Coordinates of C-alpha atoms in Angstrom, one line a residue:
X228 CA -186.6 198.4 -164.7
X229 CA -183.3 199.9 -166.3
X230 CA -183.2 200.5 -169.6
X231 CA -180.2 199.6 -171.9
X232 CA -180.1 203.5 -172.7
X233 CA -181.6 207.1 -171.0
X234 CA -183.4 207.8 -174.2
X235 CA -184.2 204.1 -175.1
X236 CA -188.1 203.7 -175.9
X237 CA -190.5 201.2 -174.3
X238 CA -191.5 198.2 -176.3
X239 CA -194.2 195.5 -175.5
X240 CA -193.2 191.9 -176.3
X241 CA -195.8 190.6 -178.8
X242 CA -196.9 187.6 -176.6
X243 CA -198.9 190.0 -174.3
X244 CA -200.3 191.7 -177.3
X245 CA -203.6 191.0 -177.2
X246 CA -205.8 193.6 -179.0
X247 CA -203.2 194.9 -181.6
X248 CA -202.6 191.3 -182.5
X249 CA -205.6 191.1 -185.4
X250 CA -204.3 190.4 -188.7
X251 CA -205.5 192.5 -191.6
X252 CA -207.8 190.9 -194.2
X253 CA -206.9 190.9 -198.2
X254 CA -209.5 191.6 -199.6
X255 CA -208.4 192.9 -203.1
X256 CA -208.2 189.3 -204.7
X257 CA -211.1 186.7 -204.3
X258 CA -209.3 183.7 -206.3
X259 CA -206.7 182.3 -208.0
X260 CA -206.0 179.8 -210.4
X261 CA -203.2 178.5 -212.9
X262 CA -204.8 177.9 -216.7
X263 CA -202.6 175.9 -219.4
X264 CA -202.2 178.0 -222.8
X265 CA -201.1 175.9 -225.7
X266 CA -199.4 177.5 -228.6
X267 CA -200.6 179.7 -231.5
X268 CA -201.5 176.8 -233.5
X269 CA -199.7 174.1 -232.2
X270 CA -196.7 174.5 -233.7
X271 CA -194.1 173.1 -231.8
X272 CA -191.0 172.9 -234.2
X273 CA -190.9 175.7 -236.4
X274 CA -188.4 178.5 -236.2
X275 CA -190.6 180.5 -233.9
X276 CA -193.0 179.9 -230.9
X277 CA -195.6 182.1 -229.5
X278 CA -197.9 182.3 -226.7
X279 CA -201.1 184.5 -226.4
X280 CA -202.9 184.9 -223.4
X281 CA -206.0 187.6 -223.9
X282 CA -206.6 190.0 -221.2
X283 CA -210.0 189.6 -219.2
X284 CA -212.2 192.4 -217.6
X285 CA -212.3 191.1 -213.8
X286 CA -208.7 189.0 -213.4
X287 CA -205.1 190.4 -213.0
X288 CA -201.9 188.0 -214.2
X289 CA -199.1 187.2 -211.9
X290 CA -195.5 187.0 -214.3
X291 CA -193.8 185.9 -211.1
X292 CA -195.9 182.4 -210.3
X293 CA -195.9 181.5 -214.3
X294 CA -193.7 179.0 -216.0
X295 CA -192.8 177.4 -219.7
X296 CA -193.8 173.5 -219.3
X297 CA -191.4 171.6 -222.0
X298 CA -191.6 168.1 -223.2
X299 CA -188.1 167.2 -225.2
X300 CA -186.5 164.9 -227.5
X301 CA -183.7 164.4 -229.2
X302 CA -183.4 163.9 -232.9
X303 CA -180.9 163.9 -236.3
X304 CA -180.8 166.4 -238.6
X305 CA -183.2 164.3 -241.0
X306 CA -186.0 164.3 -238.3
X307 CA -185.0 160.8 -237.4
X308 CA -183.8 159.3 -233.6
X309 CA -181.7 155.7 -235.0
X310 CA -178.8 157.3 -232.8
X311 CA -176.1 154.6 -232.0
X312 CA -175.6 153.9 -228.7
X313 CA -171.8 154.4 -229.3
X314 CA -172.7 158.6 -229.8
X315 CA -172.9 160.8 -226.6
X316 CA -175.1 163.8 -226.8
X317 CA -176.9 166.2 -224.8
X318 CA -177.9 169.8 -224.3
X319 CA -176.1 172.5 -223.1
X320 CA -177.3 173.3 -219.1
X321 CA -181.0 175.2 -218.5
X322 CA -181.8 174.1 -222.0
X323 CA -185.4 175.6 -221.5
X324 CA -183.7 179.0 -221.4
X325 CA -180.2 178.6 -223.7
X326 CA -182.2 177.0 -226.7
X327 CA -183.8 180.2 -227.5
X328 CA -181.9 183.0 -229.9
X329 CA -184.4 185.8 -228.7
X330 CA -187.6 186.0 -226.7
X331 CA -189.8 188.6 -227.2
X332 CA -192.1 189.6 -225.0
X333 CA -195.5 192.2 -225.8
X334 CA -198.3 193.9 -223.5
X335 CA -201.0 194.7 -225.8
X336 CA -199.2 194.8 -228.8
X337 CA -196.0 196.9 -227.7
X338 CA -192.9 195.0 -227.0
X339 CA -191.6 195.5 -223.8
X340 CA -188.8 193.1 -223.0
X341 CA -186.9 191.5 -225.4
X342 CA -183.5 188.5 -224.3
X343 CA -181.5 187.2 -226.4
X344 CA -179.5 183.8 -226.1
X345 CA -176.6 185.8 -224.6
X346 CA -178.7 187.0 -221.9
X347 CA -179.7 183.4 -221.1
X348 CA -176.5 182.7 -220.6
X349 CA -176.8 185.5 -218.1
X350 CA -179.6 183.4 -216.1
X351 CA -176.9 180.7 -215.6
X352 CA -174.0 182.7 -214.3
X353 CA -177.3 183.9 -212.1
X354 CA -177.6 180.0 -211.4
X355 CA -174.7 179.7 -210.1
X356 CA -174.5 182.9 -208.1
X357 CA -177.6 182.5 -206.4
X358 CA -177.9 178.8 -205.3
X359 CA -176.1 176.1 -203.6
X360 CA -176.6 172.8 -203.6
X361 CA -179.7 172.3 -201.4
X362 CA -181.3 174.2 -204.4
X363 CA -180.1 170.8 -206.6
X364 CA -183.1 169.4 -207.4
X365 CA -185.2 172.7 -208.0
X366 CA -182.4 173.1 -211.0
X367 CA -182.8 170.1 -212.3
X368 CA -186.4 170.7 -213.0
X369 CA -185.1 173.5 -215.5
X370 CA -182.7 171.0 -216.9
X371 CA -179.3 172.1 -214.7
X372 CA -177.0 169.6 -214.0
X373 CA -173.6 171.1 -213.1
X374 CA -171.2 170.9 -215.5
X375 CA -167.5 169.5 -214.1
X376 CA -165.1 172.4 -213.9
X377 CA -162.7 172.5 -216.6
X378 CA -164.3 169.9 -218.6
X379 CA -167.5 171.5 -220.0
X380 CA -166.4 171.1 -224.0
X381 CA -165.7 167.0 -223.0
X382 CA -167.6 164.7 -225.6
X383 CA -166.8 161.1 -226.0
X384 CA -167.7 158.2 -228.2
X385 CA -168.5 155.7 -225.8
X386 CA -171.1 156.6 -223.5
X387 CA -169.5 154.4 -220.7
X388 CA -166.4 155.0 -221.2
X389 CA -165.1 156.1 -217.4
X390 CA -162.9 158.6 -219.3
X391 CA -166.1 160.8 -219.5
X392 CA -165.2 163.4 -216.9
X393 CA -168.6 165.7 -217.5
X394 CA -170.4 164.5 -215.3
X395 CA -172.8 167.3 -216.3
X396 CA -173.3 166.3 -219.9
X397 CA -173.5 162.8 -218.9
X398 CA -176.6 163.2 -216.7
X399 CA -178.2 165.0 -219.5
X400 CA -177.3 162.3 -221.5
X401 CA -179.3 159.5 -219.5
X402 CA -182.4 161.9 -219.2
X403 CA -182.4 162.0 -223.1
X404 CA -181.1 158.4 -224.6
X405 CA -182.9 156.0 -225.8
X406 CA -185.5 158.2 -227.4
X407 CA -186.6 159.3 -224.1
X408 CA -188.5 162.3 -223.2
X409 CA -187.3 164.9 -220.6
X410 CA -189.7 166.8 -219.2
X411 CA -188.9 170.3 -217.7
X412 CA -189.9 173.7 -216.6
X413 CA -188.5 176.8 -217.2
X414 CA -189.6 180.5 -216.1
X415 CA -191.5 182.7 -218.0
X416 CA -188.8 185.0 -219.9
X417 CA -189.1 188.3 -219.4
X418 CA -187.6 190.7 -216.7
X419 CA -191.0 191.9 -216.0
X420 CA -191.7 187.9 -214.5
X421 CA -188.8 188.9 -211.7
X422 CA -190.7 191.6 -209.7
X423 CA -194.1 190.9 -207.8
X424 CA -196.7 193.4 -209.1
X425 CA -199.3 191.8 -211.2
X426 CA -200.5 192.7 -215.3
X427 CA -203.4 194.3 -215.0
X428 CA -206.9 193.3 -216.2
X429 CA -207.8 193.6 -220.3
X430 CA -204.2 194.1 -221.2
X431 CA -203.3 191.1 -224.0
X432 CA -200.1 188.9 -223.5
X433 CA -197.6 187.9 -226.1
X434 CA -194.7 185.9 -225.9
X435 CA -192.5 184.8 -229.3
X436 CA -189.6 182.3 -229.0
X437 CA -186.9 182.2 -231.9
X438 CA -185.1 178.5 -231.9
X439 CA -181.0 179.3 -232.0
X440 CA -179.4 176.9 -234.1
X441 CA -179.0 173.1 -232.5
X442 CA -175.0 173.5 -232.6
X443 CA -175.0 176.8 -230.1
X444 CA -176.9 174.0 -227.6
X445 CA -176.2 170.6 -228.3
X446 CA -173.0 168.7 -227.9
X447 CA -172.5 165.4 -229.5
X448 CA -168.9 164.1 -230.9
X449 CA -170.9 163.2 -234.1
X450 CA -171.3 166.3 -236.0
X451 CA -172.7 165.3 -239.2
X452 CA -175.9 163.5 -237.3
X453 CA -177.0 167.3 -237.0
X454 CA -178.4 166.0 -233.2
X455 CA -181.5 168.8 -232.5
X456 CA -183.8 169.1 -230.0
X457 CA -187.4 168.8 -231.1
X458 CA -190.6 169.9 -228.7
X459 CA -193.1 166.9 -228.4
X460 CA -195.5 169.3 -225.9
X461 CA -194.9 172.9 -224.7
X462 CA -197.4 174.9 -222.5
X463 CA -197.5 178.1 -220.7
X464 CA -198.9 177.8 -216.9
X465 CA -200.2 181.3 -216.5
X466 CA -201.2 182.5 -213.3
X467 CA -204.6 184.8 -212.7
X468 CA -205.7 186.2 -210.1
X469 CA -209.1 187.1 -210.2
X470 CA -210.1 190.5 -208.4
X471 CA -212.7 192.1 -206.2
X472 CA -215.5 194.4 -208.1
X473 CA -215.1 197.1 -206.0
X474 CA -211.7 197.2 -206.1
X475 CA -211.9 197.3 -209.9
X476 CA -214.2 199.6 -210.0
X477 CA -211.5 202.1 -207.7
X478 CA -208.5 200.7 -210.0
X479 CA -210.7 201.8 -213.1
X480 CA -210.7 205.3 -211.5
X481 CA -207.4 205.9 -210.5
X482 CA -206.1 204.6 -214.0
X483 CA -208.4 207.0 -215.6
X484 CA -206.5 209.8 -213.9
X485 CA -202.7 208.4 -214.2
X486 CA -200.9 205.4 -215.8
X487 CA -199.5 202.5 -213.8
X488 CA -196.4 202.1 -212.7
X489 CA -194.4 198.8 -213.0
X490 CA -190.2 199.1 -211.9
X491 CA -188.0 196.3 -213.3
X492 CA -184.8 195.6 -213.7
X493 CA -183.4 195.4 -217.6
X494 CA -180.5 193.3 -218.5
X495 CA -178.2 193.5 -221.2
X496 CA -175.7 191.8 -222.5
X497 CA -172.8 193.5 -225.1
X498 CA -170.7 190.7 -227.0
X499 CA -167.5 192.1 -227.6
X500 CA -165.0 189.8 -230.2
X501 CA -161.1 190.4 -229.1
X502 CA -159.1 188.7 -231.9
X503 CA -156.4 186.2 -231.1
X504 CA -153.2 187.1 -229.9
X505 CA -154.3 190.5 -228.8
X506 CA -151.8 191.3 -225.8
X507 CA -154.2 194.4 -224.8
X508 CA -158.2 195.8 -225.5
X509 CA -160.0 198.7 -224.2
X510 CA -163.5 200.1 -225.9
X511 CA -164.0 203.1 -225.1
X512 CA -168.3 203.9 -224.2
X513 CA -168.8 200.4 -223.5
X514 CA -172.4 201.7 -222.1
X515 CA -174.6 204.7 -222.9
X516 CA -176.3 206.8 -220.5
X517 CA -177.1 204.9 -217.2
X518 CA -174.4 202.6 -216.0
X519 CA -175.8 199.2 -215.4
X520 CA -175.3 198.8 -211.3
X521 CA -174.3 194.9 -212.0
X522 CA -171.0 193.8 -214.6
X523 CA -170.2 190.0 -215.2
X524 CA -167.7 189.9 -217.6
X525 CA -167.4 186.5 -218.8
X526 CA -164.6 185.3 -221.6
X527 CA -165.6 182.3 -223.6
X528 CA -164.9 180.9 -227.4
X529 CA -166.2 182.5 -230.2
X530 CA -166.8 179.1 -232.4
X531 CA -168.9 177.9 -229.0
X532 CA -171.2 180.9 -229.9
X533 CA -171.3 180.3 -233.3
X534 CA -172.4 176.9 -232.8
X535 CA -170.4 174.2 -232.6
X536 CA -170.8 171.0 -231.1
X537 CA -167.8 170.2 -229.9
X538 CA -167.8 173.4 -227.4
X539 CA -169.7 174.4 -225.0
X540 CA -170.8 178.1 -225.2
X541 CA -171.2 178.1 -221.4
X542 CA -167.4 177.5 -220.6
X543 CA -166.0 180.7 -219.5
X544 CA -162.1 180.9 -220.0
X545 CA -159.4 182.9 -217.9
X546 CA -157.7 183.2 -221.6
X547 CA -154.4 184.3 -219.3
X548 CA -155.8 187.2 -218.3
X549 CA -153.9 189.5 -216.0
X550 CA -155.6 192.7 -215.6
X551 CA -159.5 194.1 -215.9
X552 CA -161.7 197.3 -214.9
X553 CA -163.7 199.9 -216.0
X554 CA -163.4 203.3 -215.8
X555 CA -166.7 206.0 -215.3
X556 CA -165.7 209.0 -215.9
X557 CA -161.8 208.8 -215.0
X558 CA -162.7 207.2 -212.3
X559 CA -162.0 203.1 -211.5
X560 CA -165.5 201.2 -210.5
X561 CA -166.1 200.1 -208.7
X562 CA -162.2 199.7 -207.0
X563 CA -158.7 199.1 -208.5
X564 CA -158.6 197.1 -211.8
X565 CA -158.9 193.2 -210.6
X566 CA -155.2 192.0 -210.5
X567 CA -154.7 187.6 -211.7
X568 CA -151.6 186.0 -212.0
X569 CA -152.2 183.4 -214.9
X570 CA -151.8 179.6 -213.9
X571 CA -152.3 180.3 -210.1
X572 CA -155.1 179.0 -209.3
X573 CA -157.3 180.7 -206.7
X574 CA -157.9 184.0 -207.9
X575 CA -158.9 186.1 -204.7
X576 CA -159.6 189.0 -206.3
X577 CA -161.9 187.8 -208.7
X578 CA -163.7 185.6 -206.3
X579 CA -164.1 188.8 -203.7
X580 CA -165.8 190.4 -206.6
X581 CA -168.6 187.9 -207.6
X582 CA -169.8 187.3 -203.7
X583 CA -169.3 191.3 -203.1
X584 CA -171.3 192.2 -206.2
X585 CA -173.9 189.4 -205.8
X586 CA -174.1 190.1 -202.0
X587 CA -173.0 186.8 -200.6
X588 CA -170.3 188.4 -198.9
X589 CA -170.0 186.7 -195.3
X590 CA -173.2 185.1 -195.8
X591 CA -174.6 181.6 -195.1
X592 CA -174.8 180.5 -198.3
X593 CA -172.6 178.2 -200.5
X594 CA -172.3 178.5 -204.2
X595 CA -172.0 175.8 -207.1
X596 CA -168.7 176.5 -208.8
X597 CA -165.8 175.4 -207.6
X598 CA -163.6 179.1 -206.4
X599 CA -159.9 177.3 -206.9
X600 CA -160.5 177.2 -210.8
X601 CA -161.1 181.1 -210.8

C-alpha cells in the first residue's frame, strides 16, 4: 500500500483492535453522592450567609458538580409584599451571583478565594461570551434572561404597557409577581469550583455570602417601596465522592512527604471612576507583578453601582469612546490601541477582540449579544 509520505508511520484502525481495545478500570473512587447542607443556623435574611461543610476521613469533595439552590421573593422595604400591580420590578440578570457584595470562600480555616459583586459582574460578561442560545434554558435556571440591547435601565409603570421594550426585565418580572417564588440555581462561587481536581479528605469547607444593597440589583420605577429580595430556602448541593482505602492509605503517604497541588485561575476586577467630561485618562500600573492573560474592560454608570434602581449596573456604555489599549512595558498588548468611531455602529475592532480573546474566533458557536450595538 502507498503511504501518503516516505517517512509516514503505520497506524491500525481501531475496529480491528481487538486486544488493546480493554478499557482501564477506576478504581480510586467507590461512590458518589450529592448531600443538601442548610445554613449556619438558618438564617436566611441577614446581612451575611454561610455554609459549612466538615471534612470526613474517607470522602473527597468535587467544587466542580456543586451548586447554591435559592428559593426567592420579592418584598418592600417594610418586610411586606402589598405591591400594586401598576409597579414593575425585578432583579438584575444571574441574581444568584449579582445579589452578593463579596463571597468568601475558606479551606480549613484559611481564606482562599474571595469575589466581590464586581467580579460577578464578570461571570455575566462570561455568560454572554461563552453561550448561545441553545444554552437558553440552562441560563435561565441561574436566573438569566437576556436583557434587550440598549434598553437595560427601561422601568415602566404599567406592567403591560407594550412600551416595555426589556424584554429581559419583563420575564423576570412574571417569574416574581404576585408574590410568587422563583426558584434557581447558581454555582458554587469560588474559582477553585472552575477546575476538576477534587478537596481532599478532612479538610473543612466554608463559604460566607455578604447581601449588596437591594438598589445595586433590583429595578423597580417605585423607589421609595425599597423592593428587596428576601431568601424563603437556600441550600448548598455538595458533591462527595467517597474514596478507596487503599488508595487513601497511598494518598496519606505521599501528602506526608509533599503538599498538594491545586492550579486555578484568579480573577480580579479593578474599578476605576473617570469623572465626567474627562476628554482623556491613563493610570499608570494598572496591575502589579503578573499581567492577568484575559482584560474586559467594560464602561458602565457609576450611580448603577452605587445602587440605584432606576439603572442597571450591567449596562455597559460606549460613553463615545474613540481609542483604548494598554501598554506592558512600552510595548502595546496585545496589538495597536482598538480604534471606534462614536455613533457608527458595528465596531469591528472591538468585536474581533472579544471572539479573539475568548477564542471563538472562526468557530461554530453564536453568542448572545447583539455585535451591531458594539
Amino acid at each position: 500500500m502507498a503511504k501518503v509520505h516516505p517517512v509516514s508511520a503505520d497506524c491500525v484502525n481501531t475496529a480491528v483492535e481487538y486486544w488493546n481495545s480493554v478499557p482501564p478500570t477506576q478504581s480510586y473512587m467507590d461512590t458518589g453522592k450529592w448531600i443538601y447542607v442548610n445554613p449556619v443556623g438558618n438564617r436566611l435574611n441577614m446581612e451575611s450567609i454561610s455554609f459549612e461543610v466538615t471534612g470526613s476521613p474517607d470522602e473527597f469533595v468535587d467544587l466542580y458538580n456543586s451548586y447554591l439552590l435559592w428559593d426567592f421573593k420579592v418584598r418592600k422595604a417594610d418586610g411586606l409584599f402589598i405591591v400594586p400591580d401598576t409597579v414593575t420590578y425585578g432583579p438584575i440578570n444571574m441574581i444568584a451571583s449579582t445579589m452578593w457584595q463579596t463571597e468568601d470562600f475558606y479551606l480549613i480555616g484559611e481564606r482562599v478565594t474571595g469575589v466581590s459583586q464586581l467580579a460577578n459582574f464578570a461571570n455575566y460578561a462570561e455568560a454572554l461570551l461563552g453561550y448561545g442560545p441553545s444554552s437558553k434554558e440552562q441560563l435561565e435556571l441561574q436566573g438569566f434572561h437576556l436583557d434587550t440591547a440598549g434598553s437595560h435601565d427601561t422601568t415602566v409603570t404599567t406592567p403591560t404597557n407594550a412600551a416595555m421594550t426589556n424584554s429581559g426585565l419583563r420575564n423576570r418580572y412574571n417569574r416574581l409577581k404576585g408574590d410568587q417564588t422563583w426558584k434557581l440555581c447558581s454555582r458554587f462561587p469560588s474559582e477553585l469550583a472552575k477546575q476538576p481536581l477534587l478537596i481532599p479528605n478532612r479538610m473543612d469547607i466554608k463559604l460566607i455570602l455578604h447581601r449588596a444593597n437591594a438598589a445595586s440589583y433590583m429595578m423597580s420605577e417605585e423607589e421609595a417601596l425599597g423592593l428587596k429580595l428576601i431568601i424563603t430556602s437556600a441550600q448548598l448541593k455538595i458533591r462527595k465522592m467517597k474514596m478507596d482505602p487503599e488508595f487513601l492509605v497511598a494518598h496519606e503517604m505521599l501528602l506526608a512527604k509533599r503538599n498538594a497541588l491545586i492550579f486555578f485561575e484568579e480573577k480580579n476586577v479593578l474599578e476605576l471612576t473617570i469623572n465626567a467630561g474627562v476628554m482623556s485618562f491613563a493610570r499608570d500600573d494598572l496591575f502589579r507583578g503578573i499581567i492577568p492573560k484575559k482584560v474586559i474592560l467594560a464602561l458602565v454608570d457609576s450611580a448603577a453601582i452605587a445602587g440605584h434602581y432606576k439603572k442597571n449596573p450591567l449596562k455597559v456604555e460606549s460613553a463615545n469612546l474613540s481609542q483604548v489599549g494598554f501598554i506592558v512595558n512600552s510595548e502595546n498588548l496585545p496589538s495597536r490601541p482598538l480604534q471606534f468611531t462614536p455613533g457608527n455602529g458595528f465596531e469591528r475592532d472591538g468585536y474581533l477582540s472579544l471572539l479573539e480573546t475568548t477564542g471563538l474566533m472562526f468557530q461554530n458557536s453564536s453568542l448572545l449579544f447583539d455585535p451591531d450595538l458594539l
